[in-house]
PDB file of C-alpha atoms and ligand atoms in Angstrom:
ATOM      1  CA  UNK A   1    -219.579 -96.560  47.458  1.00  0.00           C
ATOM      2  CA  UNK A   2    -217.608 -98.552  44.897  1.00  0.00           C
ATOM      3  CA  UNK A   3    -220.690 -98.771  42.724  1.00  0.00           C
ATOM      4  CA  UNK A   4    -221.245 -95.045  42.784  1.00  0.00           C
ATOM      5  CA  UNK A   5    -217.675 -94.362  41.713  1.00  0.00           C
ATOM      6  CA  UNK A   6    -217.991 -96.849  38.887  1.00  0.00           C
ATOM      7  CA  UNK A   7    -221.190 -95.220  37.638  1.00  0.00           C
ATOM      8  CA  UNK A   8    -219.580 -91.790  37.729  1.00  0.00           C
ATOM      9  CA  UNK A   9    -216.574 -93.034  35.810  1.00  0.00           C
ATOM     10  CA  UNK A  10    -218.760 -94.631  33.149  1.00  0.00           C
ATOM     11  CA  UNK A  11    -220.896 -91.498  32.796  1.00  0.00           C
ATOM     12  CA  UNK A  12    -217.797 -89.331  32.434  1.00  0.00           C
ATOM     13  CA  UNK A  13    -216.397 -91.734  29.836  1.00  0.00           C
ATOM     14  CA  UNK A  14    -219.573 -91.523  27.796  1.00  0.00           C
ATOM     15  CA  UNK A  15    -219.635 -87.749  27.668  1.00  0.00           C
ATOM     16  CA  UNK A  16    -215.979 -87.692  26.585  1.00  0.00           C
ATOM     17  CA  UNK A  17    -216.581 -90.264  23.856  1.00  0.00           C
ATOM     18  CA  UNK A  18    -218.437 -87.837  21.607  1.00  0.00           C
ATOM     19  CA  UNK A  19    -221.885 -86.382  21.142  1.00  0.00           C
ATOM     20  CA  UNK A  20    -224.414 -87.991  23.407  1.00  0.00           C
ATOM     21  CA  UNK A  21    -227.869 -87.983  21.874  1.00  0.00           C
ATOM     22  CA  UNK A  22    -230.111 -87.663  24.856  1.00  0.00           C
ATOM     23  CA  UNK A  23    -233.315 -89.204  23.512  1.00  0.00           C
ATOM     24  CA  UNK A  24    -233.608 -92.389  21.429  1.00  0.00           C
ATOM     25  CA  UNK A  25    -233.696 -91.556  17.722  1.00  0.00           C
ATOM     26  CA  UNK A  26    -236.931 -93.477  17.169  1.00  0.00           C
ATOM     27  CA  UNK A  27    -239.594 -95.259  19.202  1.00  0.00           C
ATOM     28  CA  UNK A  28    -240.423 -97.568  16.289  1.00  0.00           C
ATOM     29  CA  UNK A  29    -239.239-101.137  16.899  1.00  0.00           C
ATOM     30  CA  UNK A  30    -239.313-103.540  13.958  1.00  0.00           C
ATOM     31  CA  UNK A  31    -241.291-106.182  15.776  1.00  0.00           C
ATOM     32  CA  UNK A  32    -243.316-108.803  13.915  1.00  0.00           C
ATOM     33  CA  UNK A  33    -246.446-106.962  14.994  1.00  0.00           C
ATOM     34  CA  UNK A  34    -245.218-103.720  13.413  1.00  0.00           C
ATOM     35  CA  UNK A  35    -244.116-105.457  10.210  1.00  0.00           C
ATOM     36  CA  UNK A  36    -247.519-107.174   9.936  1.00  0.00           C
ATOM     37  CA  UNK A  37    -249.312-103.872  10.490  1.00  0.00           C
ATOM     38  CA  UNK A  38    -247.286-102.252   7.698  1.00  0.00           C
ATOM     39  CA  UNK A  39    -247.689-105.190   5.304  1.00  0.00           C
ATOM     40  CA  UNK A  40    -251.444-105.192   5.957  1.00  0.00           C
ATOM     41  CA  UNK A  41    -251.888-101.498   5.150  1.00  0.00           C
ATOM     42  CA  UNK A  42    -254.975-100.746   3.033  1.00  0.00           C
ATOM     43  CA  UNK A  43    -253.940 -98.557   0.083  1.00  0.00           C
ATOM     44  CA  UNK A  44    -257.575 -97.638  -0.736  1.00  0.00           C
ATOM     45  CA  UNK A  45    -258.120 -96.245   2.751  1.00  0.00           C
ATOM     46  CA  UNK A  46    -254.727 -94.593   2.558  1.00  0.00           C
ATOM     47  CA  UNK A  47    -255.773 -92.837  -0.635  1.00  0.00           C
ATOM     48  CA  UNK A  48    -258.790 -91.354   1.142  1.00  0.00           C
ATOM     49  CA  UNK A  49    -256.686 -90.243   4.105  1.00  0.00           C
ATOM     50  CA  UNK A  50    -254.235 -88.613   1.700  1.00  0.00           C
ATOM     51  CA  UNK A  51    -256.928 -86.052   0.829  1.00  0.00           C
ATOM     52  CA  UNK A  52    -255.706 -83.915   3.742  1.00  0.00           C
ATOM     53  CA  UNK A  53    -252.066 -84.314   2.661  1.00  0.00           C
ATOM     54  CA  UNK A  54    -252.468 -83.771  -1.068  1.00  0.00           C
ATOM     55  CA  UNK A  55    -252.134 -79.976  -0.867  1.00  0.00           C
ATOM     56  CA  UNK A  56    -248.458 -80.385  -0.074  1.00  0.00           C
ATOM     57  CA  UNK A  57    -247.539 -83.900  -1.249  1.00  0.00           C
ATOM     58  CA  UNK A  58    -249.855 -84.182  -4.261  1.00  0.00           C
ATOM     59  CA  UNK A  59    -252.842 -86.462  -4.885  1.00  0.00           C
ATOM     60  CA  UNK A  60    -250.429 -88.991  -6.428  1.00  0.00           C
ATOM     61  CA  UNK A  61    -247.535 -88.331  -4.045  1.00  0.00           C
ATOM     62  CA  UNK A  62    -245.723 -85.915  -6.364  1.00  0.00           C
ATOM     63  CA  UNK A  63    -245.081 -82.701  -4.469  1.00  0.00           C
ATOM     64  CA  UNK A  64    -246.151 -79.482  -6.238  1.00  0.00           C
ATOM     65  CA  UNK A  65    -243.444 -77.482  -4.434  1.00  0.00           C
ATOM     66  CA  UNK A  66    -239.725 -78.371  -4.430  1.00  0.00           C
ATOM     67  CA  UNK A  67    -239.361 -77.682  -0.707  1.00  0.00           C
ATOM     68  CA  UNK A  68    -241.857 -80.436   0.175  1.00  0.00           C
ATOM     69  CA  UNK A  69    -240.907 -84.083  -0.311  1.00  0.00           C
ATOM     70  CA  UNK A  70    -242.554 -86.317  -2.877  1.00  0.00           C
ATOM     71  CA  UNK A  71    -243.894 -89.435  -1.205  1.00  0.00           C
ATOM     72  CA  UNK A  72    -244.820 -91.530  -4.272  1.00  0.00           C
ATOM     73  CA  UNK A  73    -243.193 -94.944  -4.510  1.00  0.00           C
ATOM     74  CA  UNK A  74    -241.619 -94.633  -1.076  1.00  0.00           C
ATOM     75  CA  UNK A  75    -241.274 -97.930   0.725  1.00  0.00           C
ATOM     76  CA  UNK A  76    -243.958 -98.457   3.324  1.00  0.00           C
ATOM     77  CA  UNK A  77    -241.679 -99.233   6.282  1.00  0.00           C
ATOM     78  CA  UNK A  78    -239.818 -95.948   5.817  1.00  0.00           C
ATOM     79  CA  UNK A  79    -243.009 -93.856   5.490  1.00  0.00           C
ATOM     80  CA  UNK A  80    -244.576 -95.540   8.495  1.00  0.00           C
ATOM     81  CA  UNK A  81    -241.501 -94.870  10.638  1.00  0.00           C
ATOM     82  CA  UNK A  82    -241.408 -91.193   9.635  1.00  0.00           C
ATOM     83  CA  UNK A  83    -245.097 -90.676  10.462  1.00  0.00           C
ATOM     84  CA  UNK A  84    -244.641 -92.284  13.885  1.00  0.00           C
ATOM     85  CA  UNK A  85    -241.484 -90.225  14.475  1.00  0.00           C
ATOM     86  CA  UNK A  86    -243.337 -86.979  13.645  1.00  0.00           C
ATOM     87  CA  UNK A  87    -246.181 -87.892  15.964  1.00  0.00           C
ATOM     88  CA  UNK A  88    -243.977 -88.434  19.020  1.00  0.00           C
ATOM     89  CA  UNK A  89    -241.605 -85.617  18.085  1.00  0.00           C
ATOM     90  CA  UNK A  90    -238.479 -87.708  17.441  1.00  0.00           C
ATOM     91  CA  UNK A  91    -238.500 -86.184  13.948  1.00  0.00           C
ATOM     92  CA  UNK A  92    -238.942 -82.588  14.911  1.00  0.00           C
ATOM     93  CA  UNK A  93    -241.236 -80.674  12.549  1.00  0.00           C
ATOM     94  CA  UNK A  94    -244.162 -78.553  13.675  1.00  0.00           C
ATOM     95  CA  UNK A  95    -246.149 -78.759  10.411  1.00  0.00           C
ATOM     96  CA  UNK A  96    -245.954 -82.524  10.153  1.00  0.00           C
ATOM     97  CA  UNK A  97    -246.543 -83.078  13.854  1.00  0.00           C
ATOM     98  CA  UNK A  98    -249.842 -81.253  13.492  1.00  0.00           C
ATOM     99  CA  UNK A  99    -250.723 -83.250  10.375  1.00  0.00           C
ATOM    100  CA  UNK A 100    -250.246 -86.680  11.962  1.00  0.00           C
ATOM    101  CA  UNK A 101    -251.533 -85.970  15.460  1.00  0.00           C
ATOM    102  CA  UNK A 102    -254.975 -87.460  14.792  1.00  0.00           C
ATOM    103  CA  UNK A 103    -253.719 -90.468  12.818  1.00  0.00           C
ATOM    104  CA  UNK A 104    -253.786 -93.950  14.374  1.00  0.00           C
ATOM    105  CA  UNK A 105    -251.060 -96.537  13.699  1.00  0.00           C
ATOM    106  CA  UNK A 106    -253.499 -98.237  11.313  1.00  0.00           C
ATOM    107  CA  UNK A 107    -254.095 -94.943   9.429  1.00  0.00           C
ATOM    108  CA  UNK A 108    -250.331 -94.538   9.092  1.00  0.00           C
ATOM    109  CA  UNK A 109    -249.966 -98.074   7.747  1.00  0.00           C
ATOM    110  CA  UNK A 110    -252.777 -97.387   5.239  1.00  0.00           C
ATOM    111  CA  UNK A 111    -251.181 -94.146   4.024  1.00  0.00           C
ATOM    112  CA  UNK A 112    -247.797 -95.887   3.769  1.00  0.00           C
ATOM    113  CA  UNK A 113    -249.364 -98.633   1.638  1.00  0.00           C
ATOM    114  CA  UNK A 114    -250.929 -96.024  -0.659  1.00  0.00           C
ATOM    115  CA  UNK A 115    -247.634 -94.203  -1.249  1.00  0.00           C
ATOM    116  CA  UNK A 116    -245.763 -97.484  -1.769  1.00  0.00           C
ATOM    117  CA  UNK A 117    -248.255 -98.489  -4.483  1.00  0.00           C
ATOM    118  CA  UNK A 118    -247.600 -95.336  -6.539  1.00  0.00           C
ATOM    119  CA  UNK A 119    -244.715 -95.148  -9.027  1.00  0.00           C
ATOM    120  CA  UNK A 120    -241.584 -93.246  -7.939  1.00  0.00           C
ATOM    121  CA  UNK A 121    -241.294 -89.671  -9.273  1.00  0.00           C
ATOM    122  CA  UNK A 122    -240.008 -89.117 -12.805  1.00  0.00           C
ATOM    123  CA  UNK A 123    -236.377 -88.007 -13.055  1.00  0.00           C
ATOM    124  CA  UNK A 124    -235.630 -84.282 -13.224  1.00  0.00           C
ATOM    125  CA  UNK A 125    -232.575 -82.065 -13.778  1.00  0.00           C
ATOM    126  CA  UNK A 126    -229.038 -82.590 -15.048  1.00  0.00           C
ATOM    127  CA  UNK A 127    -227.738 -85.345 -12.778  1.00  0.00           C
ATOM    128  CA  UNK A 128    -225.114 -83.895 -10.447  1.00  0.00           C
ATOM    129  CA  UNK A 129    -221.353 -84.125 -10.996  1.00  0.00           C
ATOM    130  CA  UNK A 130    -218.334 -86.463 -10.760  1.00  0.00           C
ATOM    131  CA  UNK A 131    -217.769 -85.770  -7.064  1.00  0.00           C
ATOM    132  CA  UNK A 132    -221.365 -86.819  -6.331  1.00  0.00           C
ATOM    133  CA  UNK A 133    -221.049 -89.930  -8.477  1.00  0.00           C
ATOM    134  CA  UNK A 134    -217.969 -90.980  -6.521  1.00  0.00           C
ATOM    135  CA  UNK A 135    -219.757 -90.592  -3.176  1.00  0.00           C
ATOM    136  CA  UNK A 136    -222.731 -92.553  -4.498  1.00  0.00           C
ATOM    137  CA  UNK A 137    -220.695 -95.474  -5.821  1.00  0.00           C
ATOM    138  CA  UNK A 138    -217.570 -95.564  -3.675  1.00  0.00           C
ATOM    139  CA  UNK A 139    -218.092 -93.252  -0.707  1.00  0.00           C
ATOM    140  CA  UNK A 140    -214.973 -91.712   0.806  1.00  0.00           C
ATOM    141  CA  UNK A 141    -212.791 -93.934   2.987  1.00  0.00           C
ATOM    142  CA  UNK A 142    -210.797 -90.969   4.365  1.00  0.00           C
ATOM    143  CA  UNK A 143    -213.935 -89.561   5.957  1.00  0.00           C
ATOM    144  CA  UNK A 144    -215.445 -93.001   6.676  1.00  0.00           C
ATOM    145  CA  UNK A 145    -218.399 -92.234   4.403  1.00  0.00           C
ATOM    146  CA  UNK A 146    -219.978 -95.420   3.050  1.00  0.00           C
ATOM    147  CA  UNK A 147    -221.175 -95.439  -0.565  1.00  0.00           C
ATOM    148  CA  UNK A 148    -224.764 -94.185  -0.683  1.00  0.00           C
ATOM    149  CA  UNK A 149    -225.841 -96.996  -2.980  1.00  0.00           C
ATOM    150  CA  UNK A 150    -224.947 -99.724  -0.467  1.00  0.00           C
ATOM    151  CA  UNK A 151    -228.037 -98.665   1.492  1.00  0.00           C
ATOM    152  CA  UNK A 152    -230.207 -96.675  -0.932  1.00  0.00           C
ATOM    153  CA  UNK A 153    -229.926 -99.113  -3.844  1.00  0.00           C
ATOM    154  CA  UNK A 154    -228.178 -98.954  -7.192  1.00  0.00           C
ATOM    155  CA  UNK A 155    -230.577 -96.350  -8.602  1.00  0.00           C
ATOM    156  CA  UNK A 156    -231.779 -94.847  -5.337  1.00  0.00           C
ATOM    157  CA  UNK A 157    -234.782 -97.181  -5.189  1.00  0.00           C
ATOM    158  CA  UNK A 158    -234.344 -97.846  -1.454  1.00  0.00           C
ATOM    159  CA  UNK A 159    -234.814-101.124   0.346  1.00  0.00           C
ATOM    160  CA  UNK A 160    -238.022-102.015   2.098  1.00  0.00           C
ATOM    161  CA  UNK A 161    -236.772-105.243   3.619  1.00  0.00           C
ATOM    162  CA  UNK A 162    -233.902-103.645   5.414  1.00  0.00           C
ATOM    163  CA  UNK A 163    -236.321-101.859   7.709  1.00  0.00           C
ATOM    164  CA  UNK A 164    -237.064 -98.849   5.628  1.00  0.00           C
ATOM    165  CA  UNK A 165    -234.001 -97.617   3.772  1.00  0.00           C
ATOM    166  CA  UNK A 166    -235.731 -94.806   1.869  1.00  0.00           C
ATOM    167  CA  UNK A 167    -235.978 -94.460  -1.883  1.00  0.00           C
ATOM    168  CA  UNK A 168    -234.334 -91.162  -2.858  1.00  0.00           C
ATOM    169  CA  UNK A 169    -234.556 -91.402  -6.669  1.00  0.00           C
ATOM    170  CA  UNK A 170    -236.509 -88.500  -8.185  1.00  0.00           C
ATOM    171  CA  UNK A 171    -236.761 -86.741  -4.813  1.00  0.00           C
ATOM    172  CA  UNK A 172    -237.194 -82.947  -4.878  1.00  0.00           C
ATOM    173  CA  UNK A 173    -233.648 -81.536  -4.813  1.00  0.00           C
ATOM    174  CA  UNK A 174    -234.464 -78.585  -2.528  1.00  0.00           C
ATOM    175  CA  UNK A 175    -236.050 -80.903   0.027  1.00  0.00           C
ATOM    176  CA  UNK A 176    -233.079 -83.281  -0.317  1.00  0.00           C
ATOM    177  CA  UNK A 177    -230.606 -80.462   0.421  1.00  0.00           C
ATOM    178  CA  UNK A 178    -232.679 -79.226   3.341  1.00  0.00           C
ATOM    179  CA  UNK A 179    -232.990 -82.624   5.007  1.00  0.00           C
ATOM    180  CA  UNK A 180    -229.261 -83.396   4.535  1.00  0.00           C
ATOM    181  CA  UNK A 181    -228.430 -80.060   6.146  1.00  0.00           C
ATOM    182  CA  UNK A 182    -230.744 -80.953   9.022  1.00  0.00           C
ATOM    183  CA  UNK A 183    -228.961 -84.294   9.497  1.00  0.00           C
ATOM    184  CA  UNK A 184    -225.669 -82.383   9.417  1.00  0.00           C
ATOM    185  CA  UNK A 185    -226.720 -79.902  12.113  1.00  0.00           C
ATOM    186  CA  UNK A 186    -228.579 -82.524  14.170  1.00  0.00           C
ATOM    187  CA  UNK A 187    -231.901 -80.757  13.541  1.00  0.00           C
ATOM    188  CA  UNK A 188    -233.089 -84.077  12.090  1.00  0.00           C
ATOM    189  CA  UNK A 189    -232.115 -86.771  14.535  1.00  0.00           C
ATOM    190  CA  UNK A 190    -234.537 -89.659  13.953  1.00  0.00           C
ATOM    191  CA  UNK A 191    -232.009 -91.818  12.061  1.00  0.00           C
ATOM    192  CA  UNK A 192    -231.258 -94.867  14.181  1.00  0.00           C
ATOM    193  CA  UNK A 193    -227.580 -95.070  15.272  1.00  0.00           C
ATOM    194  CA  UNK A 194    -227.072 -91.622  13.733  1.00  0.00           C
ATOM    195  CA  UNK A 195    -226.428 -93.346  10.388  1.00  0.00           C
ATOM    196  CA  UNK A 196    -227.236 -90.268   8.300  1.00  0.00           C
ATOM    197  CA  UNK A 197    -226.000 -87.700  10.820  1.00  0.00           C
ATOM    198  CA  UNK A 198    -222.582 -89.354  10.772  1.00  0.00           C
ATOM    199  CA  UNK A 199    -222.478 -89.235   6.977  1.00  0.00           C
ATOM    200  CA  UNK A 200    -223.865 -85.714   6.561  1.00  0.00           C
ATOM    201  CA  UNK A 201    -221.644 -84.100   9.196  1.00  0.00           C
ATOM    202  CA  UNK A 202    -218.624 -84.341   6.902  1.00  0.00           C
ATOM    203  CA  UNK A 203    -220.279 -83.324   3.629  1.00  0.00           C
ATOM    204  CA  UNK A 204    -219.866 -79.822   2.194  1.00  0.00           C
ATOM    205  CA  UNK A 205    -222.726 -77.731   0.796  1.00  0.00           C
ATOM    206  CA  UNK A 206    -221.365 -78.348  -2.721  1.00  0.00           C
ATOM    207  CA  UNK A 207    -221.333 -82.107  -2.190  1.00  0.00           C
ATOM    208  CA  UNK A 208    -224.866 -82.090  -0.787  1.00  0.00           C
ATOM    209  CA  UNK A 209    -226.194 -80.121  -3.723  1.00  0.00           C
ATOM    210  CA  UNK A 210    -224.352 -82.399  -6.195  1.00  0.00           C
ATOM    211  CA  UNK A 211    -225.898 -85.445  -4.496  1.00  0.00           C
ATOM    212  CA  UNK A 212    -229.372 -83.866  -4.545  1.00  0.00           C
ATOM    213  CA  UNK A 213    -229.083 -83.233  -8.286  1.00  0.00           C
ATOM    214  CA  UNK A 214    -227.692 -86.705  -8.912  1.00  0.00           C
ATOM    215  CA  UNK A 215    -230.575 -88.446  -7.165  1.00  0.00           C
ATOM    216  CA  UNK A 216    -233.251 -86.131  -8.592  1.00  0.00           C
ATOM    217  CA  UNK A 217    -232.194 -87.323 -12.046  1.00  0.00           C
ATOM    218  CA  UNK A 218    -232.291 -91.061 -11.248  1.00  0.00           C
ATOM    219  CA  UNK A 219    -235.071 -93.102 -12.816  1.00  0.00           C
ATOM    220  CA  UNK A 220    -235.980 -96.011 -10.554  1.00  0.00           C
ATOM    221  CA  UNK A 221    -239.629 -96.366 -11.631  1.00  0.00           C
TER     222      UNK A 221
HETATM  223  C1  HEC B 301    -248.734 -77.791   4.779  1.00  0.00           C
HETATM  224  C2  HEC B 301    -247.971 -78.755   4.014  1.00  0.00           C
HETATM  225  C3  HEC B 301    -248.030 -80.220   4.408  1.00  0.00           C
HETATM  226  C4  HEC B 301    -249.152 -81.023   4.588  1.00  0.00           C
HETATM  227  C5  HEC B 301    -250.615 -80.639   4.452  1.00  0.00           C
HETATM  228  C6  HEC B 301    -248.641 -82.350   4.863  1.00  0.00           C
HETATM  229  N1  HEC B 301    -247.281 -82.361   4.845  1.00  0.00           N
HETATM  230 FE1  HEC B 301    -246.072 -83.975   5.039  1.00  0.00          FE
HETATM  231  N2  HEC B 301    -244.435 -82.782   4.910  1.00  0.00           N
HETATM  232  C7  HEC B 301    -244.453 -81.417   4.781  1.00  0.00           C
HETATM  233  C8  HEC B 301    -243.102 -80.906   4.976  1.00  0.00           C
HETATM  234  C9  HEC B 301    -242.674 -79.444   4.938  1.00  0.00           C
HETATM  235  C10 HEC B 301    -242.275 -82.023   5.207  1.00  0.00           C
HETATM  236  C11 HEC B 301    -240.774 -82.044   5.525  1.00  0.00           C
HETATM  237  C12 HEC B 301    -240.637 -81.788   7.024  1.00  0.00           C
HETATM  238  C13 HEC B 301    -239.280 -82.048   7.586  1.00  0.00           C
HETATM  239  O1  HEC B 301    -238.317 -81.404   7.166  1.00  0.00           O
HETATM  240  O2  HEC B 301    -239.173 -82.959   8.440  1.00  0.00           O
HETATM  241  C14 HEC B 301    -243.144 -83.192   5.148  1.00  0.00           C
HETATM  242  C15 HEC B 301    -242.701 -84.498   5.304  1.00  0.00           C
HETATM  243  C16 HEC B 301    -243.508 -85.610   5.200  1.00  0.00           C
HETATM  244  C17 HEC B 301    -243.036 -86.983   5.188  1.00  0.00           C
HETATM  245  C18 HEC B 301    -241.589 -87.420   5.248  1.00  0.00           C
HETATM  246  C19 HEC B 301    -241.088 -87.626   3.827  1.00  0.00           C
HETATM  247  C20 HEC B 301    -239.689 -88.117   3.740  1.00  0.00           C
HETATM  248  O3  HEC B 301    -239.237 -88.348   2.606  1.00  0.00           O
HETATM  249  O4  HEC B 301    -239.024 -88.303   4.765  1.00  0.00           O
HETATM  250  C21 HEC B 301    -244.136 -87.790   5.069  1.00  0.00           C
HETATM  251  C22 HEC B 301    -244.151 -89.304   4.993  1.00  0.00           C
HETATM  252  C23 HEC B 301    -245.289 -86.929   5.039  1.00  0.00           C
HETATM  253  N3  HEC B 301    -244.878 -85.617   5.101  1.00  0.00           N
HETATM  254  C24 HEC B 301    -246.598 -87.377   4.964  1.00  0.00           C
HETATM  255  C25 HEC B 301    -247.715 -86.543   5.105  1.00  0.00           C
HETATM  256  C26 HEC B 301    -249.062 -87.028   5.325  1.00  0.00           C
HETATM  257  C27 HEC B 301    -249.446 -88.482   5.421  1.00  0.00           C
HETATM  258  C28 HEC B 301    -249.855 -85.920   5.411  1.00  0.00           C
HETATM  259  C29 HEC B 301    -251.353 -85.879   5.653  1.00  0.00           C
HETATM  260  C30 HEC B 301    -251.850 -86.569   6.809  1.00  0.00           C
HETATM  261  C31 HEC B 301    -249.013 -84.748   5.221  1.00  0.00           C
HETATM  262  N4  HEC B 301    -247.712 -85.177   5.078  1.00  0.00           N
HETATM  263  C32 HEC B 301    -249.450 -83.450   5.147  1.00  0.00           C
HETATM  264  C33 HEC B 301    -245.554 -80.644   4.501  1.00  0.00           C
HETATM  265  C34 HEC B 301    -246.874 -81.065   4.585  1.00  0.00           C
HETATM  266  C1  HEC B 302    -225.516 -97.356   6.091  1.00  0.00           C
HETATM  267  C2  HEC B 302    -226.694 -97.068   5.304  1.00  0.00           C
HETATM  268  C3  HEC B 302    -226.785 -95.700   4.627  1.00  0.00           C
HETATM  269  C4  HEC B 302    -225.835 -95.071   3.858  1.00  0.00           C
HETATM  270  C5  HEC B 302    -224.438 -95.540   3.499  1.00  0.00           C
HETATM  271  C6  HEC B 302    -226.458 -93.850   3.399  1.00  0.00           C
HETATM  272  N1  HEC B 302    -227.738 -93.750   3.887  1.00  0.00           N
HETATM  273 FE1  HEC B 302    -229.026 -92.215   3.579  1.00  0.00          FE
HETATM  274  N2  HEC B 302    -230.382 -93.069   4.848  1.00  0.00           N
HETATM  275  C7  HEC B 302    -230.217 -94.274   5.486  1.00  0.00           C
HETATM  276  C8  HEC B 302    -231.340 -94.511   6.366  1.00  0.00           C
HETATM  277  C9  HEC B 302    -231.565 -95.736   7.251  1.00  0.00           C
HETATM  278  C10 HEC B 302    -232.190 -93.387   6.244  1.00  0.00           C
HETATM  279  C11 HEC B 302    -233.501 -93.123   6.987  1.00  0.00           C
HETATM  280  C12 HEC B 302    -233.204 -92.645   8.371  1.00  0.00           C
HETATM  281  C13 HEC B 302    -234.408 -92.092   9.083  1.00  0.00           C
HETATM  282  O1  HEC B 302    -235.280 -92.860   9.493  1.00  0.00           O
HETATM  283  O2  HEC B 302    -234.491 -90.857   9.202  1.00  0.00           O
HETATM  284  C14 HEC B 302    -231.553 -92.495   5.267  1.00  0.00           C
HETATM  285  C15 HEC B 302    -232.091 -91.287   4.848  1.00  0.00           C
HETATM  286  C16 HEC B 302    -231.562 -90.506   3.837  1.00  0.00           C
HETATM  287  C17 HEC B 302    -232.194 -89.334   3.286  1.00  0.00           C
HETATM  288  C18 HEC B 302    -233.550 -88.767   3.694  1.00  0.00           C
HETATM  289  C19 HEC B 302    -234.618 -89.283   2.778  1.00  0.00           C
HETATM  290  C20 HEC B 302    -235.928 -88.576   2.933  1.00  0.00           C
HETATM  291  O3  HEC B 302    -236.845 -88.863   2.152  1.00  0.00           O
HETATM  292  O4  HEC B 302    -236.054 -87.690   3.795  1.00  0.00           O
HETATM  293  C21 HEC B 302    -231.369 -88.855   2.311  1.00  0.00           C
HETATM  294  C22 HEC B 302    -231.607 -87.649   1.438  1.00  0.00           C
HETATM  295  C23 HEC B 302    -230.206 -89.728   2.261  1.00  0.00           C
HETATM  296  N3  HEC B 302    -230.358 -90.720   3.206  1.00  0.00           N
HETATM  297  C24 HEC B 302    -229.126 -89.556   1.399  1.00  0.00           C
HETATM  298  C25 HEC B 302    -227.949 -90.309   1.460  1.00  0.00           C
HETATM  299  C26 HEC B 302    -226.759 -90.000   0.693  1.00  0.00           C
HETATM  300  C27 HEC B 302    -226.638 -88.874  -0.293  1.00  0.00           C
HETATM  301  C28 HEC B 302    -225.814 -90.928   1.049  1.00  0.00           C
HETATM  302  C29 HEC B 302    -224.374 -91.032   0.590  1.00  0.00           C
HETATM  303  C30 HEC B 302    -223.535 -89.847   0.770  1.00  0.00           C
HETATM  304  C31 HEC B 302    -226.444 -91.827   2.016  1.00  0.00           C
HETATM  305  N4  HEC B 302    -227.726 -91.402   2.245  1.00  0.00           N
HETATM  306  C32 HEC B 302    -225.829 -92.922   2.592  1.00  0.00           C
HETATM  307  C33 HEC B 302    -229.151 -95.148   5.318  1.00  0.00           C
HETATM  308  C34 HEC B 302    -227.978 -94.861   4.653  1.00  0.00           C
END
């Protein structure tokens, strides 16, 4: 009896505490086995597998359409996690789910190695504005937004060692805006601990577009 009351109280407390994300945000655990699989990815095989991806992401990982992400130069741990997340639906996207359905974990590691071996995209555009620069370098303590560069690197080059902090330098600005809006609405929910959802929820459309332009113009090659 006592136990049941306790459980009820805890459950009620949780639902009052804020949004409860029902499913885990990713099934990928950074075990030694996973890290070894990623480090052992075969870029040559990945290049061959990329033949069925090249229509949208480019033969060299540079997307031909600004609504699709470039994948060139992306760190392998991040790419691998995204592919796994698409396959099991934790990153919800019908096109990509279909694309990865037949891929094994080894295939995903090979593709990730291929992308990681390519240079990051060349910079494009005018570089955002002062408000974006402030968010990148200092964040905003009022809204508890941490500076973007603490995680994404000084030039947006990302950080492979810290379990796949993505490179965002040279990324297609339209894709950047779209994915930030998805984090903001919860439509993209595969970020562990809601790291990006918590940041994006307080950003305005103007700030997101300033940030997209800022990072598109960064040269981290
Ligand atoms: C018909 C176009 C299309 C094809 C073909 C395609 N993709 Fe994608 N890809 C997309 C779109 C659109 C997105 C963004 C989806 C979203 O918002 O989650 C995406 C996202 C991705 C991402 C996440 C990038 C990031 O920065 O988070 C990776 C990695 C990726 N695709 C790899 C692949 C691989 C590998 C293949 C081939 C097996 C492939 N894609 C085939 C359209 C495509
Ligand atoms: C505490 C660390 C941290 C901070 C601070 C942070 N990010 Fe992120 N960001 C991440 C992680 C981790 C991911 C990948 C999450 C996932 O697996 O979906 C990510 C993903 C992203 C993506 C998606 C990349 C892609 O290719 O789809 C964008 C865009 C992005 N962040 C922009 C920003 C911007 C802009 C800021 C500053 C306003 C920022 N981030 C601050 C950790 C951080």
